Amino acid sequence: MIDREQLEAASEAYYAYCGAAWSDLDPKAQTHYRTRMKLGLEAFVANIWRPISSAPRDGSAVLLFMYMEGRGDYIWLDRWDAQDRRWRLAPHARPTHWAPLPLPPRP
């Protein structure tokens, strides 16, 4: 699930946090950092979906997941409507899980 570009960006960012230039790091050490980042990122992705009971009810946009028998998986962007006590875009849906939105791309 984690592509090479994401892995490389995470590894470089982690090493920059340590206060050194990625390009100066020995290739074997770079491999070590990539392995750490891959394990961490894969664990994060595997646990990104959270029970719907823990979804924010403050109007924040989130991703929702629902499975419909015979129709498959559905994922959509929605916000909780506190006044109507329902999801705004799919008021009758019964999502089972939610996930936070990823950050937008940087220019």
mmCIF file of N, CA, C and O in Angstrom:
data_model
loop_
_atom_site.group_PDB
_atom_site.id
_atom_site.type_symbol
_atom_site.label_atom_id
_atom_site.label_comp_id
_atom_site.label_asym_id
_atom_site.label_seq_id
_atom_site.Cartn_x
_atom_site.Cartn_y
_atom_site.Cartn_z
ATOM 1 N N MET A 1 0.800 -1.204 0.000
ATOM 2 C CA MET A 1 0.000 0.000 0.000
ATOM 3 C C MET A 1 0.842 1.268 0.000
ATOM 4 O O MET A 1 0.391 2.272 -0.471
ATOM 5 N N ILE A 2 1.988 1.206 0.559
ATOM 6 C CA ILE A 2 2.874 2.362 0.596
ATOM 7 C C ILE A 2 3.760 2.303 -0.640
ATOM 8 O O ILE A 2 4.486 1.331 -0.845
ATOM 9 N N ASP A 3 3.691 3.348 -1.467
ATOM 10 C CA ASP A 3 4.520 3.301 -2.673
ATOM 11 C C ASP A 3 5.932 3.822 -2.380
ATOM 12 O O ASP A 3 6.208 4.361 -1.316
ATOM 13 N N ARG A 4 6.802 3.624 -3.323
ATOM 14 C CA ARG A 4 8.220 3.970 -3.152
ATOM 15 C C ARG A 4 8.416 5.458 -2.851
ATOM 16 O O ARG A 4 9.234 5.827 -2.022
ATOM 17 N N GLU A 5 7.661 6.306 -3.536
ATOM 18 C CA GLU A 5 7.774 7.755 -3.324
ATOM 19 C C GLU A 5 7.386 8.139 -1.891
ATOM 20 O O GLU A 5 8.052 8.949 -1.244
ATOM 21 N N GLN A 6 6.303 7.560 -1.379
ATOM 22 C CA GLN A 6 5.876 7.828 -0.012
ATOM 23 C C GLN A 6 6.924 7.339 0.985
ATOM 24 O O GLN A 6 7.241 8.020 1.964
ATOM 25 N N LEU A 7 7.440 6.154 0.734
ATOM 26 C CA LEU A 7 8.446 5.579 1.621
ATOM 27 C C LEU A 7 9.705 6.439 1.642
ATOM 28 O O LEU A 7 10.269 6.714 2.702
ATOM 29 N N GLU A 8 10.133 6.881 0.483
ATOM 30 C CA GLU A 8 11.333 7.707 0.395
ATOM 31 C C GLU A 8 11.126 9.041 1.124
ATOM 32 O O GLU A 8 11.988 9.503 1.866
ATOM 33 N N ALA A 9 9.963 9.657 0.932
ATOM 34 C CA ALA A 9 9.663 10.926 1.599
ATOM 35 C C ALA A 9 9.649 10.762 3.113
ATOM 36 O O ALA A 9 10.188 11.596 3.846
ATOM 37 N N ALA A 10 9.048 9.682 3.608
ATOM 38 C CA ALA A 10 8.995 9.436 5.045
ATOM 39 C C ALA A 10 10.382 9.185 5.607
ATOM 40 O O ALA A 10 10.735 9.707 6.680
ATOM 41 N N SER A 11 11.191 8.421 4.907
ATOM 42 C CA SER A 11 12.541 8.116 5.373
ATOM 43 C C SER A 11 13.393 9.379 5.436
ATOM 44 O O SER A 11 14.093 9.631 6.416
ATOM 45 N N GLU A 12 13.324 10.189 4.387
ATOM 46 C CA GLU A 12 14.092 11.431 4.358
ATOM 47 C C GLU A 12 13.628 12.400 5.444
ATOM 48 O O GLU A 12 14.446 13.054 6.092
ATOM 49 N N ALA A 13 12.326 12.481 5.651
ATOM 50 C CA ALA A 13 11.794 13.376 6.683
ATOM 51 C C ALA A 13 12.245 12.935 8.072
ATOM 52 O O ALA A 13 12.622 13.764 8.905
ATOM 53 N N TYR A 14 12.224 11.642 8.316
ATOM 54 C CA TYR A 14 12.656 11.134 9.616
ATOM 55 C C TYR A 14 14.135 11.431 9.844
ATOM 56 O O TYR A 14 14.529 11.875 10.917
ATOM 57 N N TYR A 15 14.932 11.230 8.833
ATOM 58 C CA TYR A 15 16.369 11.476 8.985
ATOM 59 C C TYR A 15 16.644 12.965 9.118
ATOM 60 O O TYR A 15 17.510 13.377 9.892
ATOM 61 N N ALA A 16 15.896 13.812 8.415
ATOM 62 C CA ALA A 16 16.056 15.266 8.551
ATOM 63 C C ALA A 16 15.744 15.693 9.980
ATOM 64 O O ALA A 16 16.392 16.583 10.534
ATOM 65 N N TYR A 17 14.769 15.037 10.593
ATOM 66 C CA TYR A 17 14.437 15.316 11.989
ATOM 67 C C TYR A 17 15.645 15.044 12.888
ATOM 68 O O TYR A 17 15.847 15.710 13.894
ATOM 69 N N CYS A 18 16.457 14.086 12.493
ATOM 70 C CA CYS A 18 17.664 13.755 13.256
ATOM 71 C C CYS A 18 18.779 14.781 13.019
ATOM 72 O O CYS A 18 19.843 14.681 13.626
ATOM 73 N N GLY A 19 18.558 15.726 12.110
ATOM 74 C CA GLY A 19 19.505 16.814 11.909
ATOM 75 C C GLY A 19 20.621 16.542 10.925
ATOM 76 O O GLY A 19 21.701 17.121 11.044
ATOM 77 N N ALA A 20 20.399 15.686 9.951
ATOM 78 C CA ALA A 20 21.455 15.379 8.989
ATOM 79 C C ALA A 20 20.865 15.274 7.583
ATOM 80 O O ALA A 20 19.657 15.153 7.411
ATOM 81 N N ALA A 21 21.744 15.326 6.594
ATOM 82 C CA ALA A 21 21.318 15.235 5.192
ATOM 83 C C ALA A 21 21.197 13.780 4.762
ATOM 84 O O ALA A 21 22.122 12.991 4.947
ATOM 85 N N TRP A 22 20.064 13.434 4.185
ATOM 86 C CA TRP A 22 19.808 12.076 3.704
ATOM 87 C C TRP A 22 20.873 11.642 2.705
ATOM 88 O O TRP A 22 21.343 10.514 2.740
ATOM 89 N N SER A 23 21.265 12.540 1.832
ATOM 90 C CA SER A 23 22.238 12.201 0.792
ATOM 91 C C SER A 23 23.616 11.866 1.356
ATOM 92 O O SER A 23 24.412 11.202 0.698
ATOM 93 N N ASP A 24 23.894 12.301 2.598
ATOM 94 C CA ASP A 24 25.179 11.994 3.228
ATOM 95 C C ASP A 24 25.179 10.653 3.957
ATOM 96 O O ASP A 24 26.220 10.195 4.414
ATOM 97 N N LEU A 25 24.024 10.050 4.072
ATOM 98 C CA LEU A 25 23.897 8.811 4.832
ATOM 99 C C LEU A 25 24.351 7.610 4.000
ATOM 100 O O LEU A 25 24.050 7.501 2.813
ATOM 101 N N ASP A 26 25.065 6.703 4.630
ATOM 102 C CA ASP A 26 25.529 5.469 3.978
ATOM 103 C C ASP A 26 24.319 4.702 3.423
ATOM 104 O O ASP A 26 23.277 4.623 4.081
ATOM 105 N N PRO A 27 24.430 4.110 2.227
ATOM 106 C CA PRO A 27 23.301 3.375 1.630
ATOM 107 C C PRO A 27 22.738 2.265 2.520
ATOM 108 O O PRO A 27 21.526 2.023 2.533
ATOM 109 N N LYS A 28 23.588 1.589 3.291
ATOM 110 C CA LYS A 28 23.074 0.547 4.198
ATOM 111 C C LYS A 28 22.212 1.166 5.290
ATOM 112 O O LYS A 28 21.185 0.609 5.683
ATOM 113 N N ALA A 29 22.626 2.312 5.781
ATOM 114 C CA ALA A 29 21.842 3.006 6.810
ATOM 115 C C ALA A 29 20.531 3.526 6.211
ATOM 116 O O ALA A 29 19.493 3.506 6.877
ATOM 117 N N GLN A 30 20.565 3.986 4.952
ATOM 118 C CA GLN A 30 19.330 4.421 4.291
ATOM 119 C C GLN A 30 18.335 3.264 4.215
ATOM 120 O O GLN A 30 17.141 3.438 4.471
ATOM 121 N N THR A 31 18.827 2.090 3.905
ATOM 122 C CA THR A 31 17.972 0.899 3.848
ATOM 123 C C THR A 31 17.347 0.637 5.217
ATOM 124 O O THR A 31 16.164 0.294 5.332
ATOM 125 N N HIS A 32 18.115 0.818 6.272
ATOM 126 C CA HIS A 32 17.625 0.634 7.637
ATOM 127 C C HIS A 32 16.481 1.619 7.930
ATOM 128 O O HIS A 32 15.439 1.232 8.467
ATOM 129 N N TYR A 33 16.678 2.899 7.578
ATOM 130 C CA TYR A 33 15.629 3.900 7.799
ATOM 131 C C TYR A 33 14.391 3.585 6.968
ATOM 132 O O TYR A 33 13.270 3.726 7.450
ATOM 133 N N ARG A 34 14.567 3.154 5.721
ATOM 134 C CA ARG A 34 13.425 2.798 4.880
ATOM 135 C C ARG A 34 12.621 1.653 5.500
ATOM 136 O O ARG A 34 11.392 1.655 5.475
ATOM 137 N N THR A 35 13.325 0.662 6.034
ATOM 138 C CA THR A 35 12.648 -0.474 6.666
ATOM 139 C C THR A 35 11.818 -0.005 7.857
ATOM 140 O O THR A 35 10.660 -0.400 8.016
ATOM 141 N N ARG A 36 12.391 0.867 8.683
ATOM 142 C CA ARG A 36 11.644 1.410 9.831
ATOM 143 C C ARG A 36 10.403 2.154 9.368
ATOM 144 O O ARG A 36 9.319 1.994 9.928
ATOM 145 N N MET A 37 10.571 3.001 8.381
ATOM 146 C CA MET A 37 9.450 3.791 7.888
ATOM 147 C C MET A 37 8.381 2.898 7.265
ATOM 148 O O MET A 37 7.192 3.107 7.481
ATOM 149 N N LYS A 38 8.783 1.885 6.520
ATOM 150 C CA LYS A 38 7.823 0.987 5.887
ATOM 151 C C LYS A 38 6.985 0.267 6.941
ATOM 152 O O LYS A 38 5.763 0.183 6.824
ATOM 153 N N LEU A 39 7.630 -0.236 7.976
ATOM 154 C CA LEU A 39 6.903 -0.918 9.050
ATOM 155 C C LEU A 39 5.915 0.024 9.730
ATOM 156 O O LEU A 39 4.762 -0.336 9.975
ATOM 157 N N GLY A 40 6.359 1.227 10.027
ATOM 158 C CA GLY A 40 5.485 2.203 10.680
ATOM 159 C C GLY A 40 4.319 2.630 9.808
ATOM 160 O O GLY A 40 3.169 2.684 10.259
ATOM 161 N N LEU A 41 4.590 2.928 8.553
ATOM 162 C CA LEU A 41 3.535 3.362 7.642
ATOM 163 C C LEU A 41 2.533 2.251 7.359
ATOM 164 O O LEU A 41 1.319 2.497 7.305
ATOM 165 N N GLU A 42 3.000 1.030 7.198
ATOM 166 C CA GLU A 42 2.079 -0.084 6.961
ATOM 167 C C GLU A 42 1.184 -0.337 8.171
ATOM 168 O O GLU A 42 0.001 -0.635 8.030
ATOM 169 N N ALA A 43 1.740 -0.196 9.373
ATOM 170 C CA ALA A 43 0.924 -0.359 10.587
ATOM 171 C C ALA A 43 -0.128 0.750 10.668
ATOM 172 O O ALA A 43 -1.284 0.500 11.026
ATOM 173 N N PHE A 44 0.262 1.967 10.298
ATOM 174 C CA PHE A 44 -0.683 3.090 10.308
ATOM 175 C C PHE A 44 -1.828 2.837 9.326
ATOM 176 O O PHE A 44 -3.002 2.956 9.662
ATOM 177 N N VAL A 45 -1.490 2.477 8.098
ATOM 178 C CA VAL A 45 -2.503 2.248 7.071
ATOM 179 C C VAL A 45 -3.434 1.104 7.465
ATOM 180 O O VAL A 45 -4.647 1.175 7.260
ATOM 181 N N ALA A 46 -2.884 0.066 8.063
ATOM 182 C CA ALA A 46 -3.697 -1.084 8.466
ATOM 183 C C ALA A 46 -4.717 -0.715 9.539
ATOM 184 O O ALA A 46 -5.743 -1.386 9.690
ATOM 185 N N ASN A 47 -4.461 0.353 10.273
ATOM 186 C CA ASN A 47 -5.352 0.747 11.371
ATOM 187 C C ASN A 47 -6.028 2.093 11.144
ATOM 188 O O ASN A 47 -6.530 2.695 12.090
ATOM 189 N N ILE A 48 -6.061 2.553 9.903
ATOM 190 C CA ILE A 48 -6.621 3.876 9.641
ATOM 191 C C ILE A 48 -8.139 3.914 9.841
ATOM 192 O O ILE A 48 -8.688 4.908 10.276
ATOM 193 N N TRP A 49 -8.826 2.810 9.522
ATOM 194 C CA TRP A 49 -10.282 2.779 9.689
ATOM 195 C C TRP A 49 -10.632 2.550 11.145
ATOM 196 O O TRP A 49 -10.151 1.620 11.764
ATOM 197 N N ARG A 50 -11.474 3.407 11.680
ATOM 198 C CA ARG A 50 -11.843 3.370 13.101
ATOM 199 C C ARG A 50 -13.336 3.097 13.242
ATOM 200 O O ARG A 50 -14.112 3.413 12.337
ATOM 201 N N PRO A 51 -13.746 2.555 14.370
ATOM 202 C CA PRO A 51 -15.177 2.284 14.571
ATOM 203 C C PRO A 51 -16.000 3.576 14.444
ATOM 204 O O PRO A 51 -15.587 4.634 14.912
ATOM 205 N N ILE A 52 -17.165 3.469 13.838
ATOM 206 C CA ILE A 52 -18.000 4.653 13.606
ATOM 207 C C ILE A 52 -18.393 5.328 14.917
ATOM 208 O O ILE A 52 -18.593 6.541 14.960
ATOM 209 N N SER A 53 -18.433 4.578 16.000
ATOM 210 C CA SER A 53 -18.793 5.163 17.298
ATOM 211 C C SER A 53 -17.793 6.226 17.753
ATOM 212 O O SER A 53 -18.122 7.073 18.577
ATOM 213 N N SER A 54 -16.571 6.193 17.196
ATOM 214 C CA SER A 54 -15.564 7.175 17.601
ATOM 215 C C SER A 54 -15.436 8.344 16.609
ATOM 216 O O SER A 54 -14.570 9.198 16.771
ATOM 217 N N ALA A 55 -16.335 8.397 15.610
ATOM 218 C CA ALA A 55 -16.262 9.468 14.602
ATOM 219 C C ALA A 55 -16.550 10.825 15.235
ATOM 220 O O ALA A 55 -17.410 10.939 16.114
ATOM 221 N N PRO A 56 -15.846 11.868 14.797
ATOM 222 C CA PRO A 56 -16.115 13.200 15.336
ATOM 223 C C PRO A 56 -17.521 13.669 14.955
ATOM 224 O O PRO A 56 -17.988 13.413 13.850
ATOM 225 N N ARG A 57 -18.170 14.303 15.884
ATOM 226 C CA ARG A 57 -19.532 14.812 15.661
ATOM 227 C C ARG A 57 -19.534 16.342 15.716
ATOM 228 O O ARG A 57 -20.506 16.956 16.120
ATOM 229 N N ASP A 58 -18.417 16.936 15.294
ATOM 230 C CA ASP A 58 -18.266 18.395 15.367
ATOM 231 C C ASP A 58 -18.360 19.072 13.998
ATOM 232 O O ASP A 58 -18.043 20.242 13.863
ATOM 233 N N GLY A 59 -18.788 18.334 12.976
ATOM 234 C CA GLY A 59 -18.889 18.903 11.640
ATOM 235 C C GLY A 59 -17.634 18.744 10.808
ATOM 236 O O GLY A 59 -17.583 19.202 9.670
ATOM 237 N N SER A 60 -16.613 18.080 11.361
ATOM 238 C CA SER A 60 -15.376 17.835 10.609
ATOM 239 C C SER A 60 -15.649 16.872 9.465
ATOM 240 O O SER A 60 -16.415 15.920 9.610
ATOM 241 N N ALA A 61 -15.006 17.116 8.338
ATOM 242 C CA ALA A 61 -15.126 16.196 7.203
ATOM 243 C C ALA A 61 -14.311 14.944 7.492
ATOM 244 O O ALA A 61 -13.189 15.026 7.992
ATOM 245 N N VAL A 62 -14.892 13.794 7.200
ATOM 246 C CA VAL A 62 -14.218 12.503 7.388
ATOM 247 C C VAL A 62 -14.586 11.588 6.218
ATOM 248 O O VAL A 62 -15.523 11.853 5.473
ATOM 249 N N LEU A 63 -13.832 10.514 6.072
ATOM 250 C CA LEU A 63 -14.188 9.464 5.130
ATOM 251 C C LEU A 63 -15.019 8.429 5.870
ATOM 252 O O LEU A 63 -14.690 8.058 6.991
ATOM 253 N N LEU A 64 -16.086 7.981 5.242
ATOM 254 C CA LEU A 64 -16.939 6.963 5.840
ATOM 255 C C LEU A 64 -16.885 5.699 4.994
ATOM 256 O O LEU A 64 -16.735 5.757 3.775
ATOM 257 N N PHE A 65 -17.032 4.555 5.663
ATOM 258 C CA PHE A 65 -17.030 3.255 4.986
ATOM 259 C C PHE A 65 -18.295 2.497 5.358
ATOM 260 O O PHE A 65 -18.729 2.499 6.504
ATOM 261 N N MET A 66 -18.851 1.846 4.340
ATOM 262 C CA MET A 66 -20.015 0.997 4.561
ATOM 263 C C MET A 66 -19.975 -0.136 3.528
ATOM 264 O O MET A 66 -19.578 0.077 2.379
ATOM 265 N N TYR A 67 -20.382 -1.318 3.937
ATOM 266 C CA TYR A 67 -20.523 -2.449 3.015
ATOM 267 C C TYR A 67 -22.007 -2.727 2.855
ATOM 268 O O TYR A 67 -22.733 -2.840 3.833
ATOM 269 N N MET A 68 -22.449 -2.845 1.603
ATOM 270 C CA MET A 68 -23.845 -3.186 1.327
ATOM 271 C C MET A 68 -23.881 -4.549 0.649
ATOM 272 O O MET A 68 -23.252 -4.746 -0.398
ATOM 273 N N GLU A 69 -24.595 -5.457 1.256
ATOM 274 C CA GLU A 69 -24.723 -6.815 0.710
ATOM 275 C C GLU A 69 -25.214 -6.745 -0.734
ATOM 276 O O GLU A 69 -26.174 -6.054 -1.045
ATOM 277 N N GLY A 70 -24.499 -7.444 -1.613
ATOM 278 C CA GLY A 70 -24.864 -7.472 -3.013
ATOM 279 C C GLY A 70 -24.417 -6.267 -3.825
ATOM 280 O O GLY A 70 -24.551 -6.246 -5.033
ATOM 281 N N ARG A 71 -23.905 -5.239 -3.149
ATOM 282 C CA ARG A 71 -23.483 -4.031 -3.859
ATOM 283 C C ARG A 71 -22.022 -3.688 -3.610
ATOM 284 O O ARG A 71 -21.419 -2.956 -4.374
ATOM 285 N N GLY A 72 -21.457 -4.157 -2.500
ATOM 286 C CA GLY A 72 -20.040 -3.946 -2.257
ATOM 287 C C GLY A 72 -19.697 -2.837 -1.284
ATOM 288 O O GLY A 72 -20.538 -2.392 -0.513
ATOM 289 N N ASP A 73 -18.445 -2.414 -1.372
ATOM 290 C CA ASP A 73 -17.906 -1.395 -0.470
ATOM 291 C C ASP A 73 -18.226 0.002 -0.978
ATOM 292 O O ASP A 73 -18.172 0.271 -2.177
ATOM 293 N N TYR A 74 -18.502 0.884 -0.038
ATOM 294 C CA TYR A 74 -18.714 2.299 -0.354
ATOM 295 C C TYR A 74 -17.852 3.131 0.581
ATOM 296 O O TYR A 74 -17.807 2.894 1.791
ATOM 297 N N ILE A 75 -17.184 4.116 0.008
ATOM 298 C CA ILE A 75 -16.405 5.081 0.780
ATOM 299 C C ILE A 75 -16.807 6.458 0.281
ATOM 300 O O ILE A 75 -16.868 6.693 -0.929
ATOM 301 N N TRP A 76 -17.122 7.344 1.202
ATOM 302 C CA TRP A 76 -17.498 8.691 0.785
ATOM 303 C C TRP A 76 -17.066 9.718 1.831
ATOM 304 O O TRP A 76 -16.810 9.395 2.976
ATOM 305 N N LEU A 77 -17.013 10.945 1.387
ATOM 306 C CA LEU A 77 -16.661 12.081 2.234
ATOM 307 C C LEU A 77 -17.947 12.649 2.793
ATOM 308 O O LEU A 77 -18.912 12.861 2.054
ATOM 309 N N ASP A 78 -17.982 12.900 4.095
ATOM 310 C CA ASP A 78 -19.206 13.427 4.691
ATOM 311 C C ASP A 78 -18.874 14.205 5.962
ATOM 312 O O ASP A 78 -17.739 14.182 6.435
ATOM 313 N N ARG A 79 -19.883 14.883 6.487
ATOM 314 C CA ARG A 79 -19.786 15.613 7.755
ATOM 315 C C ARG A 79 -21.029 15.292 8.589
ATOM 316 O O ARG A 79 -22.121 15.166 8.048
ATOM 317 N N TRP A 80 -20.841 15.214 9.901
ATOM 318 C CA TRP A 80 -21.964 14.974 10.797
ATOM 319 C C TRP A 80 -22.742 16.273 10.959
ATOM 320 O O TRP A 80 -22.168 17.334 11.184
ATOM 321 N N ASP A 81 -24.045 16.189 10.835
ATOM 322 C CA ASP A 81 -24.919 17.340 11.046
ATOM 323 C C ASP A 81 -25.447 17.235 12.475
ATOM 324 O O ASP A 81 -26.309 16.402 12.765
ATOM 325 N N ALA A 82 -24.916 18.057 13.359
ATOM 326 C CA ALA A 82 -25.288 17.978 14.780
ATOM 327 C C ALA A 82 -26.753 18.335 14.999
ATOM 328 O O ALA A 82 -27.415 17.759 15.870
ATOM 329 N N GLN A 83 -27.278 19.262 14.222
ATOM 330 C CA GLN A 83 -28.665 19.680 14.391
ATOM 331 C C GLN A 83 -29.628 18.547 14.021
ATOM 332 O O GLN A 83 -30.555 18.251 14.763
ATOM 333 N N ASP A 84 -29.375 17.919 12.876
ATOM 334 C CA ASP A 84 -30.255 16.832 12.422
ATOM 335 C C ASP A 84 -29.819 15.458 12.918
ATOM 336 O O ASP A 84 -30.514 14.469 12.680
ATOM 337 N N ARG A 85 -28.652 15.399 13.555
ATOM 338 C CA ARG A 85 -28.102 14.162 14.104
ATOM 339 C C ARG A 85 -28.021 13.055 13.036
ATOM 340 O O ARG A 85 -28.523 11.944 13.224
ATOM 341 N N ARG A 86 -27.366 13.416 11.906
ATOM 342 C CA ARG A 86 -27.207 12.469 10.804
ATOM 343 C C ARG A 86 -26.033 12.921 9.942
ATOM 344 O O ARG A 86 -25.568 14.051 10.046
ATOM 345 N N TRP A 87 -25.589 12.024 9.065
ATOM 346 C CA TRP A 87 -24.572 12.385 8.086
ATOM 347 C C TRP A 87 -25.250 13.232 7.023
ATOM 348 O O TRP A 87 -26.364 12.935 6.596
ATOM 349 N N ARG A 88 -24.589 14.296 6.580
ATOM 350 C CA ARG A 88 -25.212 15.253 5.663
ATOM 351 C C ARG A 88 -25.459 14.685 4.270
ATOM 352 O O ARG A 88 -26.529 14.894 3.698
ATOM 353 N N LEU A 89 -24.471 14.030 3.673
ATOM 354 C CA LEU A 89 -24.596 13.583 2.288
ATOM 355 C C LEU A 89 -25.287 12.235 2.144
ATOM 356 O O LEU A 89 -25.797 11.910 1.072
ATOM 357 N N ALA A 90 -25.275 11.458 3.172
ATOM 358 C CA ALA A 90 -25.913 10.138 3.137
ATOM 359 C C ALA A 90 -26.695 9.946 4.431
ATOM 360 O O ALA A 90 -26.321 9.152 5.290
ATOM 361 N N PRO A 91 -27.792 10.674 4.571
ATOM 362 C CA PRO A 91 -28.511 10.679 5.845
ATOM 363 C C PRO A 91 -29.060 9.329 6.294
ATOM 364 O O PRO A 91 -29.230 9.104 7.480
ATOM 365 N N HIS A 92 -29.311 8.433 5.360
ATOM 366 C CA HIS A 92 -29.885 7.134 5.727
ATOM 367 C C HIS A 92 -28.851 6.017 5.741
ATOM 368 O O HIS A 92 -29.189 4.864 6.026
ATOM 369 N N ALA A 93 -27.608 6.371 5.432
ATOM 370 C CA ALA A 93 -26.544 5.358 5.408
ATOM 371 C C ALA A 93 -26.207 4.914 6.821
ATOM 372 O O ALA A 93 -26.395 5.657 7.781
ATOM 373 N N ARG A 94 -25.704 3.709 6.928
ATOM 374 C CA ARG A 94 -25.276 3.146 8.211
ATOM 375 C C ARG A 94 -23.795 2.787 8.097
ATOM 376 O O ARG A 94 -23.450 1.605 8.003
ATOM 377 N N PRO A 95 -22.920 3.804 8.084
ATOM 378 C CA PRO A 95 -21.491 3.490 7.981
ATOM 379 C C PRO A 95 -21.027 2.708 9.202
ATOM 380 O O PRO A 95 -21.569 2.867 10.300
ATOM 381 N N THR A 96 -20.021 1.873 8.988
ATOM 382 C CA THR A 96 -19.480 1.068 10.084
ATOM 383 C C THR A 96 -18.144 1.593 10.576
ATOM 384 O O THR A 96 -17.756 1.324 11.708
ATOM 385 N N HIS A 97 -17.423 2.348 9.714
ATOM 386 C CA HIS A 97 -16.098 2.848 10.067
ATOM 387 C C HIS A 97 -15.879 4.233 9.485
ATOM 388 O O HIS A 97 -16.570 4.634 8.543
ATOM 389 N N TRP A 98 -14.910 4.936 10.030
ATOM 390 C CA TRP A 98 -14.534 6.246 9.512
ATOM 391 C C TRP A 98 -13.011 6.359 9.531
ATOM 392 O O TRP A 98 -12.332 5.598 10.221
ATOM 393 N N ALA A 99 -12.493 7.319 8.753
ATOM 394 C CA ALA A 99 -11.057 7.604 8.718
ATOM 395 C C ALA A 99 -10.874 9.102 8.558
ATOM 396 O O ALA A 99 -11.676 9.768 7.894
ATOM 397 N N PRO A 100 -9.822 9.648 9.156
ATOM 398 C CA PRO A 100 -9.555 11.077 8.973
ATOM 399 C C PRO A 100 -9.115 11.351 7.537
ATOM 400 O O PRO A 100 -8.593 10.455 6.861
ATOM 401 N N LEU A 101 -9.339 12.559 7.082
ATOM 402 C CA LEU A 101 -8.893 12.932 5.741
ATOM 403 C C LEU A 101 -7.380 13.095 5.723
ATOM 404 O O LEU A 101 -6.797 13.602 6.686
ATOM 405 N N PRO A 102 -6.742 12.698 4.638
ATOM 406 C CA PRO A 102 -5.311 12.960 4.533
ATOM 407 C C PRO A 102 -5.089 14.451 4.309
ATOM 408 O O PRO A 102 -6.002 15.171 3.898
ATOM 409 N N LEU A 103 -3.888 14.911 4.570
ATOM 410 C CA LEU A 103 -3.566 16.309 4.312
ATOM 411 C C LEU A 103 -3.569 16.556 2.815
ATOM 412 O O LEU A 103 -3.257 15.658 2.033
ATOM 413 N N PRO A 104 -3.895 17.773 2.394
ATOM 414 C CA PRO A 104 -3.861 18.064 0.952
ATOM 415 C C PRO A 104 -2.425 18.055 0.443
ATOM 416 O O PRO A 104 -1.487 18.227 1.234
ATOM 417 N N PRO A 105 -2.262 17.886 -0.852
ATOM 418 C CA PRO A 105 -0.888 17.873 -1.406
ATOM 419 C C PRO A 105 -0.229 19.233 -1.251
ATOM 420 O O PRO A 105 -0.897 20.266 -1.253
ATOM 421 N N ARG A 106 1.073 19.203 -1.126
ATOM 422 C CA ARG A 106 1.830 20.460 -1.052
ATOM 423 C C ARG A 106 2.182 20.900 -2.466
ATOM 424 O O ARG A 106 2.438 20.068 -3.323
ATOM 425 N N PRO A 107 2.226 22.223 -2.694
ATOM 426 C CA PRO A 107 2.552 22.716 -4.039
ATOM 427 C C PRO A 107 3.967 22.342 -4.449
ATOM 428 O O PRO A 107 4.811 22.108 -3.672
#
